[in-house]
Coordinates of C-alpha atoms in Angstrom, one line a residue:
M29 CA -29.1 -75.5 -43.1
R30 CA -27.3 -73.0 -40.9
P31 CA -23.9 -72.3 -42.1
Q32 CA -22.2 -72.8 -38.6
E33 CA -23.9 -76.0 -39.3
S34 CA -22.7 -76.6 -41.8
I35 CA -19.1 -76.1 -41.3
H36 CA -19.7 -78.5 -37.9
I37 CA -20.6 -81.4 -39.9
A38 CA -17.8 -80.6 -42.6
A39 CA -15.1 -79.9 -40.4
A40 CA -16.1 -83.9 -38.3
G41 CA -16.2 -85.2 -42.0
V42 CA -13.0 -83.8 -42.7
M43 CA -11.3 -85.3 -39.7
L44 CA -12.9 -88.8 -40.5
L45 CA -11.2 -88.5 -43.8
L46 CA -8.0 -87.4 -42.6
A47 CA -8.1 -90.5 -40.6
L48 CA -8.2 -92.8 -43.1
F49 CA -5.0 -91.7 -44.5
R50 CA -3.3 -91.4 -41.2
P51 CA -1.0 -94.4 -39.4
L52 CA -3.8 -94.9 -36.6
G53 CA -5.4 -97.8 -34.9
S54 CA -8.7 -99.3 -35.4
R55 CA -9.9 -98.3 -31.9
R56 CA -8.8 -94.3 -32.6
R57 CA -10.3 -94.6 -35.9
G58 CA -13.3 -95.5 -34.4
R59 CA -13.6 -92.8 -31.9
I60 CA -13.3 -90.5 -34.7
L61 CA -16.0 -91.9 -36.4
L62 CA -18.1 -91.8 -33.7
L63 CA -17.5 -88.4 -33.1
A64 CA -18.2 -87.5 -36.7
V65 CA -21.8 -88.8 -36.3
V66 CA -22.7 -86.6 -33.3
P67 CA -22.5 -83.2 -35.0
A68 CA -24.8 -84.2 -38.0
F69 CA -27.1 -86.5 -35.5
T70 CA -27.6 -83.7 -33.3
I71 CA -28.0 -80.9 -35.7
L72 CA -31.0 -83.1 -37.3
V73 CA -32.8 -83.9 -34.4
A74 CA -32.9 -80.4 -33.4
R75 CA -34.1 -79.3 -36.7
F76 CA -36.7 -81.9 -37.6
L77 CA -37.6 -83.7 -34.3
V78 CA -37.8 -80.8 -31.9
P79 CA -41.1 -78.7 -32.2
G80 CA -41.6 -75.1 -32.8
A81 CA -39.9 -72.7 -31.1
A82 CA -37.7 -74.9 -29.1
S83 CA -35.9 -76.0 -32.3
G84 CA -34.7 -72.7 -33.1
I85 CA -33.5 -72.1 -29.6
I86 CA -31.6 -75.2 -29.3
R87 CA -30.1 -74.3 -32.7
D88 CA -28.9 -71.3 -31.4
W89 CA -27.2 -72.5 -28.4
L90 CA -25.9 -76.0 -30.0
P91 CA -22.9 -74.6 -31.7
A92 CA -21.4 -73.9 -28.1
A93 CA -22.1 -77.8 -27.5
L94 CA -20.6 -78.9 -30.5
L95 CA -17.1 -76.8 -30.7
L96 CA -15.8 -79.9 -28.7
I97 CA -16.2 -82.2 -30.7
P98 CA -13.3 -81.6 -33.6
Y99 CA -11.2 -81.0 -30.6
W100 CA -11.8 -84.3 -29.1
Q101 CA -10.9 -85.8 -32.9
A102 CA -8.2 -83.9 -33.2
G103 CA -7.0 -85.6 -29.8
Q104 CA -7.2 -88.8 -31.4
F105 CA -4.4 -88.1 -34.2
F106 CA -1.9 -87.2 -31.4
M107 CA 0.6 -90.0 -31.2
G108 CA 3.6 -87.6 -29.4
P109 CA 5.0 -84.7 -30.2
D110 CA 7.0 -83.9 -33.6
E111 CA 10.3 -83.2 -31.8
R112 CA 11.8 -80.9 -34.6
I113 CA 8.5 -78.8 -34.4
Q114 CA 8.4 -78.7 -30.8
N115 CA 12.0 -77.4 -30.2
R116 CA 11.5 -74.6 -32.9
L117 CA 8.5 -73.7 -30.9
L118 CA 10.5 -73.6 -27.9
A119 CA 13.3 -71.8 -29.6
A120 CA 11.1 -69.0 -30.8
D121 CA 10.0 -68.4 -26.8
A122 CA 13.4 -68.7 -25.3
K123 CA 14.4 -65.8 -27.8
L124 CA 11.1 -63.7 -26.7
F125 CA 11.8 -64.1 -23.4
A126 CA 15.8 -63.1 -23.7
A127 CA 14.6 -59.8 -25.6
F128 CA 12.1 -59.2 -22.6
P129 CA 13.5 -61.0 -19.9
R130 CA 10.9 -59.5 -17.1
L131 CA 8.2 -61.9 -19.1
A132 CA 10.0 -65.0 -17.7
R133 CA 10.1 -63.6 -14.1
S134 CA 7.2 -64.3 -11.5
R135 CA 4.8 -61.8 -11.2
G136 CA 2.9 -60.3 -8.3
A137 CA 0.1 -62.3 -6.7
F138 CA -2.5 -60.0 -8.2
W139 CA -1.1 -60.3 -11.9
A140 CA -0.7 -64.1 -11.5
A141 CA -4.1 -64.6 -10.1
Y142 CA -5.8 -62.5 -13.0
L143 CA -3.5 -64.2 -16.0
E144 CA -4.6 -67.6 -14.4
T145 CA -8.2 -66.5 -13.8
A146 CA -8.6 -64.7 -17.4
Y147 CA -7.0 -68.3 -18.8
L148 CA -10.2 -70.4 -17.0
I149 CA -12.8 -68.2 -18.2
C150 CA -11.8 -68.9 -21.7
Y151 CA -14.2 -72.0 -21.5
P152 CA -17.6 -69.9 -20.8
M153 CA -16.3 -66.7 -23.3
V154 CA -17.8 -67.9 -26.2
P155 CA -21.3 -68.7 -24.9
L156 CA -21.4 -65.7 -22.8
G157 CA -20.4 -63.9 -25.7
F158 CA -23.7 -65.2 -27.5
G159 CA -25.7 -64.3 -24.7
V160 CA -24.4 -60.8 -24.6
L161 CA -25.1 -60.4 -28.3
L162 CA -29.2 -61.8 -27.9
L163 CA -29.3 -59.6 -24.5
A164 CA -28.1 -56.5 -27.0
H165 CA -30.7 -57.3 -29.3
H166 CA -28.6 -58.6 -31.9
S167 CA -30.0 -61.8 -32.5
A168 CA -30.0 -60.9 -36.5
A169 CA -26.2 -61.4 -36.1
T170 CA -26.9 -65.0 -34.7
N171 CA -25.1 -66.7 -37.8
F172 CA -22.4 -64.2 -38.2
Y173 CA -21.6 -65.0 -34.6
W174 CA -21.4 -68.6 -34.7
T175 CA -19.4 -68.7 -38.2
V176 CA -16.9 -66.7 -37.3
V177 CA -16.1 -68.3 -34.0
V178 CA -16.9 -72.1 -35.0
S179 CA -14.8 -71.7 -38.4
A180 CA -12.1 -70.3 -36.8
S181 CA -12.1 -72.8 -33.7
D182 CA -12.5 -75.8 -36.4
L183 CA -9.7 -74.6 -38.4
C184 CA -7.2 -74.9 -35.3
F185 CA -8.5 -77.9 -34.6
L186 CA -7.5 -79.0 -38.3
C187 CA -4.1 -77.8 -38.1
T188 CA -3.3 -79.2 -34.7
I189 CA -3.1 -82.2 -36.5
F190 CA -0.3 -81.6 -38.5
V191 CA 1.7 -79.6 -35.6
P192 CA 2.0 -82.3 -32.5
A193 CA 3.3 -80.6 -29.9
M194 CA 3.2 -80.7 -25.9
P195 CA 2.6 -78.0 -24.0
P196 CA 5.4 -75.7 -22.5
R197 CA 4.4 -76.1 -19.0
V198 CA 4.9 -80.0 -19.1
L199 CA 8.7 -79.5 -20.7
A200 CA 11.7 -79.6 -18.5
E201 CA 13.5 -78.2 -21.4
D202 CA 11.2 -74.9 -20.8
P203 CA 12.9 -72.6 -17.9
A204 CA 10.1 -70.3 -18.3
S205 CA 7.6 -72.7 -16.9
R206 CA 9.6 -73.2 -13.6
K207 CA 9.5 -69.5 -13.0
V208 CA 5.4 -69.3 -13.5
A209 CA 3.8 -68.2 -9.9
G210 CA 1.8 -70.8 -8.3
N211 CA -1.8 -70.1 -6.7
E212 CA -5.5 -72.0 -6.9
V213 CA -6.4 -70.5 -9.9
R214 CA -3.7 -72.3 -11.4
S215 CA -4.2 -75.5 -9.5
L216 CA -7.5 -75.5 -10.6
N217 CA -6.6 -74.9 -14.4
L218 CA -3.9 -77.6 -14.4
E219 CA -6.7 -80.2 -12.7
V220 CA -9.0 -79.1 -15.7
L221 CA -6.3 -79.8 -18.2
N222 CA -4.9 -82.9 -16.9
R223 CA -8.6 -84.5 -16.8
G224 CA -10.0 -83.0 -19.7
S225 CA -7.5 -82.0 -22.4
I226 CA -6.1 -84.2 -25.3
Q227 CA -2.7 -83.3 -23.7
A228 CA -1.2 -81.5 -26.6
V229 CA -1.4 -78.0 -27.7
T230 CA -3.8 -76.7 -30.1
F231 CA -2.0 -74.8 -32.8
P232 CA -2.9 -72.0 -33.3
S233 CA -4.3 -71.7 -30.0
A234 CA -8.1 -72.8 -30.2
H235 CA -8.9 -70.5 -26.9
V236 CA -7.4 -67.6 -28.6
A237 CA -8.9 -67.6 -31.6
S238 CA -12.4 -68.9 -30.2
T239 CA -12.6 -65.9 -27.8
M240 CA -10.8 -63.5 -30.2
A241 CA -13.5 -64.1 -32.6
A242 CA -16.3 -63.6 -30.5
A243 CA -14.8 -60.3 -29.3
L244 CA -14.6 -59.6 -33.1
V245 CA -18.2 -59.9 -33.8
L246 CA -19.2 -57.9 -30.8
L247 CA -17.4 -54.9 -31.8
R248 CA -19.1 -54.8 -34.6
V249 CA -22.6 -55.7 -33.6
S250 CA -22.1 -53.9 -30.2
P251 CA -18.8 -51.9 -29.7
A252 CA -19.2 -51.7 -26.1
W253 CA -19.6 -55.1 -25.1
G254 CA -16.9 -55.7 -27.8
A255 CA -14.2 -53.3 -25.9
V256 CA -15.0 -55.8 -23.0
F257 CA -14.6 -58.9 -24.6
L258 CA -11.5 -57.7 -26.5
I259 CA -9.8 -56.6 -23.2
A260 CA -10.3 -60.7 -22.2
G261 CA -9.3 -61.9 -25.2
V262 CA -6.5 -60.3 -25.0
S263 CA -5.8 -61.3 -21.2
I264 CA -6.6 -64.8 -22.1
A265 CA -3.8 -64.8 -24.8
L266 CA -1.1 -63.4 -22.3
G267 CA -2.4 -65.7 -19.7
A268 CA -2.1 -68.8 -22.1
F269 CA 1.5 -67.4 -23.1
L270 CA 2.4 -66.7 -19.6
G271 CA 1.0 -69.4 -17.9
R272 CA 2.8 -72.1 -20.4
Y273 CA -0.3 -73.3 -21.4
H274 CA 1.0 -72.3 -25.1
Y275 CA 3.6 -71.0 -27.1
A276 CA 4.0 -67.6 -28.4
W277 CA 3.3 -68.9 -32.1
D278 CA 0.3 -70.5 -30.8
V279 CA -1.2 -67.5 -29.3
A280 CA -0.2 -65.1 -32.2
A281 CA -1.5 -67.7 -34.8
G282 CA -4.9 -67.8 -33.1
A283 CA -5.5 -63.9 -32.7
L284 CA -4.7 -63.6 -36.4
L285 CA -6.5 -66.9 -37.8
A286 CA -9.8 -65.2 -35.6
A287 CA -9.0 -61.8 -37.5
G288 CA -8.7 -63.1 -40.7
V289 CA -12.0 -65.3 -40.3
F290 CA -13.7 -62.2 -39.4
L291 CA -12.5 -60.4 -42.4
A292 CA -13.3 -63.0 -44.4
S293 CA -16.8 -63.1 -43.2
Q294 CA -17.4 -60.0 -44.2
F295 CA -18.3 -60.7 -47.6
A296 CA -21.3 -63.6 -46.3
F297 CA -22.9 -61.3 -43.9

């Protein structure tokens, strides 16, 4: 079994174990159980029931599809924000905006659209990064790429269970949210989040962690492409914070986690 496959199965299993010790209803536990079965089932099917080269191709791309499983599992743990944690995150942002008041001001139309677009492209960034890896003839780094990305993402989702907070964009107590410029891309971002998110922040930010993890791996195996993805990752981080999708600590922790996982993985690959 590939390392990233083991990580996927382990993360789903840990979520299931945590559900046994948390005050959740039977319906939420049932959803966590069903979701926990998905990684093991799909990986086993791809490995043993899909014939020939198709099995390898599916297993190469499968980690991207399974990234959302622990995210949805983590969402079943969210029963509402911890006001103490949420207020601390808000207070830290307020201090940052007080120290750098220009951050909270509405940006010009170009920069507002750029940051919102950067945040929007975080969704395809991870599979795009893997596609670039293959196009650059570095398929030997497949396991390294997915191990770093999957580890960083899954750790974010596991930590999120213990840091329940609402995103700043929905909080009346966050004055910076009222200063964010609206545009069509922001409307699309909000529509995606309203329909598909767990309505809570991931701490650390999984968007930042996964995209930065992908960028760091590409920097090692294909520096030119890595630089492009690093710029995109930094833009996503700025968009997440300035668009008030995440707190500053979420974003910083996501970047640091990606760097830590990448450095730790150097010993295995």
